[in-house]
């Protein structure tokens, strides 16, 4: 396969949803209310993907946009709207890769219910924070990672390991735990790449909020936080 020639994938979806959920707090802030709401409405999403690989790309662009709306007129217990956008670009530099991301999300009318606010934190959305550590009503982030190729595992299959260093910054607002809002910064170092056993990432990160986290993952990531935790951005 010519690694410089790869297909561009586009997709768009619009569909209705009905979601009956029970929210219980096992760990974390007790300011998160325990409720059993019903949400019903519309979801619109769109994705663009020109990456050369599905994990740890060496070139290409990924973008995702998602809009959710819940309305009482459609059977919901509450009205709310939110939108979220994520963009990531992999730029080759000799044998290395520069990976740049930006993302943001916000309510479009009124305040979001606590369980529908954005869960910020994790190696994809904001390294240094634990997965979903912060629940916020709106946010924006910008991140840059530089990946040095340290070893070709199997060049014919584009398997390689990279040593990465990254910095991230942004702002958070309307925290569920009523903590400090405004600017936030973080940094991380990690080892990542495609191996014989699948995608592998080991890393450590810290933030300006005095949080830090260590993570180990094998296989494709499963999204838990912001839109940047989805596989299209990994």
PDB file of C-alpha atoms in Angstrom:
ATOM      1  CA  UNK A   1       0.000   0.000   0.000  1.00  0.00           C
ATOM      2  CA  UNK A   2       1.193   3.516  -0.798  1.00  0.00           C
ATOM      3  CA  UNK A   3       1.136   5.231   2.603  1.00  0.00           C
ATOM      4  CA  UNK A   4       0.947   8.630   0.893  1.00  0.00           C
ATOM      5  CA  UNK A   5      -2.336   7.720  -0.819  1.00  0.00           C
ATOM      6  CA  UNK A   6      -5.245   7.028   1.508  1.00  0.00           C
ATOM      7  CA  UNK A   7      -9.023   7.531   1.239  1.00  0.00           C
ATOM      8  CA  UNK A   8     -10.848  10.510   2.699  1.00  0.00           C
ATOM      9  CA  UNK A   9     -13.888   9.490   4.729  1.00  0.00           C
ATOM     10  CA  UNK A  10     -16.928  11.713   5.346  1.00  0.00           C
ATOM     11  CA  UNK A  11     -20.113  10.903   7.211  1.00  0.00           C
ATOM     12  CA  UNK A  12     -23.171  12.792   8.463  1.00  0.00           C
ATOM     13  CA  UNK A  13     -26.074  11.524  10.548  1.00  0.00           C
ATOM     14  CA  UNK A  14     -29.351  12.923  11.853  1.00  0.00           C
ATOM     15  CA  UNK A  15     -31.582  10.808  14.062  1.00  0.00           C
ATOM     16  CA  UNK A  16     -33.902  10.951  17.056  1.00  0.00           C
ATOM     17  CA  UNK A  17     -33.117   9.479  20.464  1.00  0.00           C
ATOM     18  CA  UNK A  18     -34.926   8.499  23.650  1.00  0.00           C
ATOM     19  CA  UNK A  19     -32.761   7.995  26.732  1.00  0.00           C
ATOM     20  CA  UNK A  20     -33.975   6.980  30.186  1.00  0.00           C
ATOM     21  CA  UNK A  21     -31.053   7.023  32.606  1.00  0.00           C
ATOM     22  CA  UNK A  22     -30.310   6.701  36.298  1.00  0.00           C
ATOM     23  CA  UNK A  23     -27.529   8.912  37.666  1.00  0.00           C
ATOM     24  CA  UNK A  24     -25.886   7.690  40.879  1.00  0.00           C
ATOM     25  CA  UNK A  25     -22.645   8.968  42.444  1.00  0.00           C
ATOM     26  CA  UNK A  26     -20.200   6.203  43.383  1.00  0.00           C
ATOM     27  CA  UNK A  27     -17.053   8.337  43.621  1.00  0.00           C
ATOM     28  CA  UNK A  28     -16.375  12.020  43.108  1.00  0.00           C
ATOM     29  CA  UNK A  29     -18.238  15.176  44.037  1.00  0.00           C
ATOM     30  CA  UNK A  30     -21.573  14.785  45.835  1.00  0.00           C
ATOM     31  CA  UNK A  31     -22.615  18.002  44.091  1.00  0.00           C
ATOM     32  CA  UNK A  32     -23.567  15.820  41.131  1.00  0.00           C
ATOM     33  CA  UNK A  33     -27.299  15.250  41.734  1.00  0.00           C
ATOM     34  CA  UNK A  34     -28.673  11.723  41.699  1.00  0.00           C
ATOM     35  CA  UNK A  35     -31.617  11.701  39.315  1.00  0.00           C
ATOM     36  CA  UNK A  36     -33.523   9.490  36.887  1.00  0.00           C
ATOM     37  CA  UNK A  37     -34.232  11.794  33.936  1.00  0.00           C
ATOM     38  CA  UNK A  38     -35.646  11.042  30.508  1.00  0.00           C
ATOM     39  CA  UNK A  39     -34.104  12.848  27.528  1.00  0.00           C
ATOM     40  CA  UNK A  40     -35.602  12.741  24.052  1.00  0.00           C
ATOM     41  CA  UNK A  41     -34.812  14.734  20.960  1.00  0.00           C
ATOM     42  CA  UNK A  42     -32.420  14.951  18.035  1.00  0.00           C
ATOM     43  CA  UNK A  43     -28.747  14.172  17.441  1.00  0.00           C
ATOM     44  CA  UNK A  44     -26.886  15.541  14.435  1.00  0.00           C
ATOM     45  CA  UNK A  45     -23.270  14.585  13.820  1.00  0.00           C
ATOM     46  CA  UNK A  46     -20.681  14.892  11.084  1.00  0.00           C
ATOM     47  CA  UNK A  47     -17.137  13.521  10.680  1.00  0.00           C
ATOM     48  CA  UNK A  48     -14.263  14.100   8.259  1.00  0.00           C
ATOM     49  CA  UNK A  49     -11.210  11.834   8.274  1.00  0.00           C
ATOM     50  CA  UNK A  50      -8.200  11.890   5.960  1.00  0.00           C
ATOM     51  CA  UNK A  51      -5.702  10.213   8.348  1.00  0.00           C
ATOM     52  CA  UNK A  52      -3.365   7.578   6.960  1.00  0.00           C
ATOM     53  CA  UNK A  53      -4.022   5.173   9.867  1.00  0.00           C
ATOM     54  CA  UNK A  54      -6.814   4.654  12.373  1.00  0.00           C
ATOM     55  CA  UNK A  55      -4.435   5.099  15.331  1.00  0.00           C
ATOM     56  CA  UNK A  56      -1.382   7.310  15.837  1.00  0.00           C
ATOM     57  CA  UNK A  57      -1.526   8.815  12.314  1.00  0.00           C
ATOM     58  CA  UNK A  58       1.535  10.260  10.602  1.00  0.00           C
ATOM     59  CA  UNK A  59      -0.397  12.647   8.364  1.00  0.00           C
ATOM     60  CA  UNK A  60      -3.952  13.785   7.688  1.00  0.00           C
ATOM     61  CA  UNK A  61      -6.867  15.673   9.238  1.00  0.00           C
ATOM     62  CA  UNK A  62      -9.733  14.560  11.475  1.00  0.00           C
ATOM     63  CA  UNK A  63     -12.783  16.642  12.430  1.00  0.00           C
ATOM     64  CA  UNK A  64     -16.034  15.882  14.246  1.00  0.00           C
ATOM     65  CA  UNK A  65     -19.097  17.975  15.047  1.00  0.00           C
ATOM     66  CA  UNK A  66     -22.010  16.903  17.257  1.00  0.00           C
ATOM     67  CA  UNK A  67     -25.273  18.639  18.178  1.00  0.00           C
ATOM     68  CA  UNK A  68     -27.756  17.305  20.741  1.00  0.00           C
ATOM     69  CA  UNK A  69     -31.190  18.679  21.569  1.00  0.00           C
ATOM     70  CA  UNK A  70     -33.661  17.424  24.161  1.00  0.00           C
ATOM     71  CA  UNK A  71     -37.250  18.742  24.162  1.00  0.00           C
ATOM     72  CA  UNK A  72     -40.250  18.139  26.394  1.00  0.00           C
ATOM     73  CA  UNK A  73     -42.480  18.215  23.316  1.00  0.00           C
ATOM     74  CA  UNK A  74     -40.722  15.029  22.156  1.00  0.00           C
ATOM     75  CA  UNK A  75     -41.191  13.194  25.461  1.00  0.00           C
ATOM     76  CA  UNK A  76     -38.288  14.489  27.533  1.00  0.00           C
ATOM     77  CA  UNK A  77     -38.368  15.618  31.163  1.00  0.00           C
ATOM     78  CA  UNK A  78     -36.231  18.663  30.383  1.00  0.00           C
ATOM     79  CA  UNK A  79     -35.121  21.008  27.609  1.00  0.00           C
ATOM     80  CA  UNK A  80     -31.464  21.512  26.739  1.00  0.00           C
ATOM     81  CA  UNK A  81     -29.150  21.958  23.748  1.00  0.00           C
ATOM     82  CA  UNK A  82     -25.419  21.503  23.344  1.00  0.00           C
ATOM     83  CA  UNK A  83     -22.861  21.501  20.547  1.00  0.00           C
ATOM     84  CA  UNK A  84     -19.268  20.225  20.450  1.00  0.00           C
ATOM     85  CA  UNK A  85     -16.510  20.444  17.844  1.00  0.00           C
ATOM     86  CA  UNK A  86     -13.114  18.752  17.623  1.00  0.00           C
ATOM     87  CA  UNK A  87     -10.310  19.041  15.051  1.00  0.00           C
ATOM     88  CA  UNK A  88      -6.983  17.191  14.891  1.00  0.00           C
ATOM     89  CA  UNK A  89      -4.152  17.396  12.345  1.00  0.00           C
ATOM     90  CA  UNK A  90      -1.092  15.170  11.948  1.00  0.00           C
ATOM     91  CA  UNK A  91       1.816  16.864  10.175  1.00  0.00           C
ATOM     92  CA  UNK A  92       4.900  14.781   9.211  1.00  0.00           C
ATOM     93  CA  UNK A  93       8.298  16.270   9.975  1.00  0.00           C
ATOM     94  CA  UNK A  94      11.133  14.085   8.658  1.00  0.00           C
ATOM     95  CA  UNK A  95      10.689  10.826  10.611  1.00  0.00           C
ATOM     96  CA  UNK A  96       8.655  12.539  13.331  1.00  0.00           C
ATOM     97  CA  UNK A  97       5.053  13.759  13.649  1.00  0.00           C
ATOM     98  CA  UNK A  98       3.433  16.932  14.966  1.00  0.00           C
ATOM     99  CA  UNK A  99      -0.118  16.329  16.235  1.00  0.00           C
ATOM    100  CA  UNK A 100      -2.273  19.433  16.872  1.00  0.00           C
ATOM    101  CA  UNK A 101      -5.806  19.440  18.308  1.00  0.00           C
ATOM    102  CA  UNK A 102      -8.460  21.958  19.210  1.00  0.00           C
ATOM    103  CA  UNK A 103     -11.898  21.413  20.679  1.00  0.00           C
ATOM    104  CA  UNK A 104     -14.761  23.248  22.304  1.00  0.00           C
ATOM    105  CA  UNK A 105     -18.270  22.712  23.549  1.00  0.00           C
ATOM    106  CA  UNK A 106     -21.085  24.844  24.907  1.00  0.00           C
ATOM    107  CA  UNK A 107     -24.765  24.954  25.767  1.00  0.00           C
ATOM    108  CA  UNK A 108     -26.855  26.782  23.193  1.00  0.00           C
ATOM    109  CA  UNK A 109     -29.759  27.767  25.433  1.00  0.00           C
ATOM    110  CA  UNK A 110     -29.746  28.027  29.212  1.00  0.00           C
ATOM    111  CA  UNK A 111     -27.674  25.780  31.479  1.00  0.00           C
ATOM    112  CA  UNK A 112     -26.952  22.145  30.764  1.00  0.00           C
ATOM    113  CA  UNK A 113     -28.154  19.570  33.312  1.00  0.00           C
ATOM    114  CA  UNK A 114     -25.177  18.392  35.415  1.00  0.00           C
ATOM    115  CA  UNK A 115     -25.206  14.893  33.899  1.00  0.00           C
ATOM    116  CA  UNK A 116     -25.186  16.366  30.363  1.00  0.00           C
ATOM    117  CA  UNK A 117     -22.258  18.720  30.893  1.00  0.00           C
ATOM    118  CA  UNK A 118     -18.935  18.001  29.199  1.00  0.00           C
ATOM    119  CA  UNK A 119     -16.619  15.539  30.965  1.00  0.00           C
ATOM    120  CA  UNK A 120     -13.121  16.964  30.617  1.00  0.00           C
ATOM    121  CA  UNK A 121     -10.092  14.799  31.364  1.00  0.00           C
ATOM    122  CA  UNK A 122      -8.155  11.873  29.970  1.00  0.00           C
ATOM    123  CA  UNK A 123      -5.108  11.373  27.733  1.00  0.00           C
ATOM    124  CA  UNK A 124      -7.080  12.465  24.685  1.00  0.00           C
ATOM    125  CA  UNK A 125      -9.161  15.379  25.965  1.00  0.00           C
ATOM    126  CA  UNK A 126      -6.776  16.847  28.592  1.00  0.00           C
ATOM    127  CA  UNK A 127      -3.787  14.832  29.877  1.00  0.00           C
ATOM    128  CA  UNK A 128      -3.021  15.285  33.548  1.00  0.00           C
ATOM    129  CA  UNK A 129      -6.690  15.111  34.498  1.00  0.00           C
ATOM    130  CA  UNK A 130      -8.249  11.754  35.247  1.00  0.00           C
ATOM    131  CA  UNK A 131     -10.797  10.499  32.727  1.00  0.00           C
ATOM    132  CA  UNK A 132     -13.895  12.687  33.081  1.00  0.00           C
ATOM    133  CA  UNK A 133     -12.478  14.436  36.179  1.00  0.00           C
ATOM    134  CA  UNK A 134     -14.207  17.779  35.507  1.00  0.00           C
ATOM    135  CA  UNK A 135     -17.842  18.290  34.541  1.00  0.00           C
ATOM    136  CA  UNK A 136     -18.220  21.680  32.875  1.00  0.00           C
ATOM    137  CA  UNK A 137     -20.936  23.623  31.089  1.00  0.00           C
ATOM    138  CA  UNK A 138     -18.566  24.918  28.409  1.00  0.00           C
ATOM    139  CA  UNK A 139     -14.894  24.649  27.509  1.00  0.00           C
ATOM    140  CA  UNK A 140     -12.264  25.103  24.842  1.00  0.00           C
ATOM    141  CA  UNK A 141      -8.831  23.490  24.530  1.00  0.00           C
ATOM    142  CA  UNK A 142      -5.795  23.605  22.245  1.00  0.00           C
ATOM    143  CA  UNK A 143      -3.049  20.990  22.354  1.00  0.00           C
ATOM    144  CA  UNK A 144       0.223  20.223  20.574  1.00  0.00           C
ATOM    145  CA  UNK A 145       2.144  16.933  20.703  1.00  0.00           C
ATOM    146  CA  UNK A 146       5.519  16.243  19.128  1.00  0.00           C
ATOM    147  CA  UNK A 147       6.267  12.566  18.480  1.00  0.00           C
ATOM    148  CA  UNK A 148       9.800  11.312  17.885  1.00  0.00           C
ATOM    149  CA  UNK A 149      10.046   7.974  16.104  1.00  0.00           C
ATOM    150  CA  UNK A 150      12.154   5.754  18.354  1.00  0.00           C
ATOM    151  CA  UNK A 151      11.739   2.382  16.652  1.00  0.00           C
ATOM    152  CA  UNK A 152      10.270   0.770  13.533  1.00  0.00           C
ATOM    153  CA  UNK A 153       8.483  -2.367  14.727  1.00  0.00           C
ATOM    154  CA  UNK A 154       7.479  -3.560  11.249  1.00  0.00           C
ATOM    155  CA  UNK A 155       7.966  -0.903   8.535  1.00  0.00           C
ATOM    156  CA  UNK A 156       6.098  -2.840   5.833  1.00  0.00           C
ATOM    157  CA  UNK A 157       2.932  -2.640   7.963  1.00  0.00           C
ATOM    158  CA  UNK A 158       3.634   0.886   9.212  1.00  0.00           C
ATOM    159  CA  UNK A 159       4.155  -0.338  12.788  1.00  0.00           C
ATOM    160  CA  UNK A 160       6.323   2.001  14.849  1.00  0.00           C
ATOM    161  CA  UNK A 161       6.832   3.392  18.355  1.00  0.00           C
ATOM    162  CA  UNK A 162       6.976   7.119  19.122  1.00  0.00           C
ATOM    163  CA  UNK A 163       8.141   9.033  22.182  1.00  0.00           C
ATOM    164  CA  UNK A 164       5.873  12.034  22.629  1.00  0.00           C
ATOM    165  CA  UNK A 165       5.783  15.274  24.576  1.00  0.00           C
ATOM    166  CA  UNK A 166       2.763  17.523  24.653  1.00  0.00           C
ATOM    167  CA  UNK A 167       1.375  20.750  26.054  1.00  0.00           C
ATOM    168  CA  UNK A 168      -2.260  21.794  26.309  1.00  0.00           C
ATOM    169  CA  UNK A 169      -4.171  24.882  27.319  1.00  0.00           C
ATOM    170  CA  UNK A 170      -7.711  26.131  27.395  1.00  0.00           C
ATOM    171  CA  UNK A 171     -10.509  27.376  29.611  1.00  0.00           C
ATOM    172  CA  UNK A 172     -13.375  25.811  31.563  1.00  0.00           C
ATOM    173  CA  UNK A 173     -16.638  27.320  32.802  1.00  0.00           C
ATOM    174  CA  UNK A 174     -19.689  26.342  34.892  1.00  0.00           C
ATOM    175  CA  UNK A 175     -18.123  23.477  36.841  1.00  0.00           C
ATOM    176  CA  UNK A 176     -20.539  21.128  38.585  1.00  0.00           C
ATOM    177  CA  UNK A 177     -18.313  21.061  41.680  1.00  0.00           C
ATOM    178  CA  UNK A 178     -18.277  24.887  41.769  1.00  0.00           C
ATOM    179  CA  UNK A 179     -14.481  24.872  41.659  1.00  0.00           C
ATOM    180  CA  UNK A 180     -12.245  27.481  40.082  1.00  0.00           C
ATOM    181  CA  UNK A 181     -12.998  28.283  36.455  1.00  0.00           C
ATOM    182  CA  UNK A 182     -11.014  30.027  33.743  1.00  0.00           C
ATOM    183  CA  UNK A 183      -7.706  29.089  32.167  1.00  0.00           C
ATOM    184  CA  UNK A 184      -6.138  25.649  32.566  1.00  0.00           C
ATOM    185  CA  UNK A 185      -2.773  24.298  31.359  1.00  0.00           C
ATOM    186  CA  UNK A 186      -1.148  20.891  31.246  1.00  0.00           C
ATOM    187  CA  UNK A 187       1.684  18.800  29.864  1.00  0.00           C
ATOM    188  CA  UNK A 188       2.508  15.154  29.297  1.00  0.00           C
ATOM    189  CA  UNK A 189       5.145  12.672  28.134  1.00  0.00           C
ATOM    190  CA  UNK A 190       4.207   9.314  26.650  1.00  0.00           C
ATOM    191  CA  UNK A 191       5.194   6.333  24.529  1.00  0.00           C
ATOM    192  CA  UNK A 192       2.704   5.410  21.809  1.00  0.00           C
ATOM    193  CA  UNK A 193       2.414   3.567  18.538  1.00  0.00           C
ATOM    194  CA  UNK A 194       1.145   0.615  16.558  1.00  0.00           C
ATOM    195  CA  UNK A 195       2.636  -2.717  17.664  1.00  0.00           C
ATOM    196  CA  UNK A 196       2.130  -6.446  17.060  1.00  0.00           C
ATOM    197  CA  UNK A 197      -0.371  -6.527  19.960  1.00  0.00           C
ATOM    198  CA  UNK A 198      -2.275  -3.485  18.680  1.00  0.00           C
ATOM    199  CA  UNK A 199      -2.279   0.212  19.595  1.00  0.00           C
ATOM    200  CA  UNK A 200      -0.258   0.913  22.750  1.00  0.00           C
ATOM    201  CA  UNK A 201       0.082   4.057  24.872  1.00  0.00           C
ATOM    202  CA  UNK A 202       1.847   4.616  28.203  1.00  0.00           C
ATOM    203  CA  UNK A 203       2.112   8.130  29.629  1.00  0.00           C
ATOM    204  CA  UNK A 204       2.043  10.570  32.519  1.00  0.00           C
ATOM    205  CA  UNK A 205       0.664  14.103  32.682  1.00  0.00           C
ATOM    206  CA  UNK A 206       0.109  17.018  35.061  1.00  0.00           C
ATOM    207  CA  UNK A 207      -1.984  20.206  35.044  1.00  0.00           C
ATOM    208  CA  UNK A 208      -2.015  23.697  36.514  1.00  0.00           C
ATOM    209  CA  UNK A 209      -4.842  22.564  38.842  1.00  0.00           C
ATOM    210  CA  UNK A 210      -2.343  20.313  40.697  1.00  0.00           C
ATOM    211  CA  UNK A 211      -3.848  17.185  39.160  1.00  0.00           C
ATOM    212  CA  UNK A 212      -1.760  14.438  37.615  1.00  0.00           C
ATOM    213  CA  UNK A 213      -2.476  11.068  36.049  1.00  0.00           C
ATOM    214  CA  UNK A 214      -0.712   7.971  34.754  1.00  0.00           C
ATOM    215  CA  UNK A 215      -2.289   5.910  31.980  1.00  0.00           C
ATOM    216  CA  UNK A 216      -1.682   2.634  30.149  1.00  0.00           C
ATOM    217  CA  UNK A 217      -3.916   1.574  27.267  1.00  0.00           C
ATOM    218  CA  UNK A 218      -3.803  -1.318  24.821  1.00  0.00           C
ATOM    219  CA  UNK A 219      -6.206  -1.338  21.895  1.00  0.00           C
ATOM    220  CA  UNK A 220      -8.407   1.329  20.372  1.00  0.00           C
ATOM    221  CA  UNK A 221      -9.578   3.957  22.882  1.00  0.00           C
ATOM    222  CA  UNK A 222     -13.173   4.091  24.074  1.00  0.00           C
ATOM    223  CA  UNK A 223     -14.528   7.617  24.399  1.00  0.00           C
ATOM    224  CA  UNK A 224     -15.469   8.726  27.921  1.00  0.00           C
ATOM    225  CA  UNK A 225     -14.726  12.433  27.968  1.00  0.00           C
ATOM    226  CA  UNK A 226     -14.898  15.212  25.429  1.00  0.00           C
ATOM    227  CA  UNK A 227     -15.146  14.682  21.699  1.00  0.00           C
ATOM    228  CA  UNK A 228     -11.337  14.358  21.546  1.00  0.00           C
ATOM    229  CA  UNK A 229     -11.542  11.031  23.422  1.00  0.00           C
ATOM    230  CA  UNK A 230     -13.152   9.397  20.404  1.00  0.00           C
ATOM    231  CA  UNK A 231     -11.136   7.029  18.238  1.00  0.00           C
ATOM    232  CA  UNK A 232     -11.066   9.384  15.257  1.00  0.00           C
ATOM    233  CA  UNK A 233      -8.626  11.625  17.166  1.00  0.00           C
ATOM    234  CA  UNK A 234      -6.247   8.898  18.373  1.00  0.00           C
TER     235      UNK A 234
END
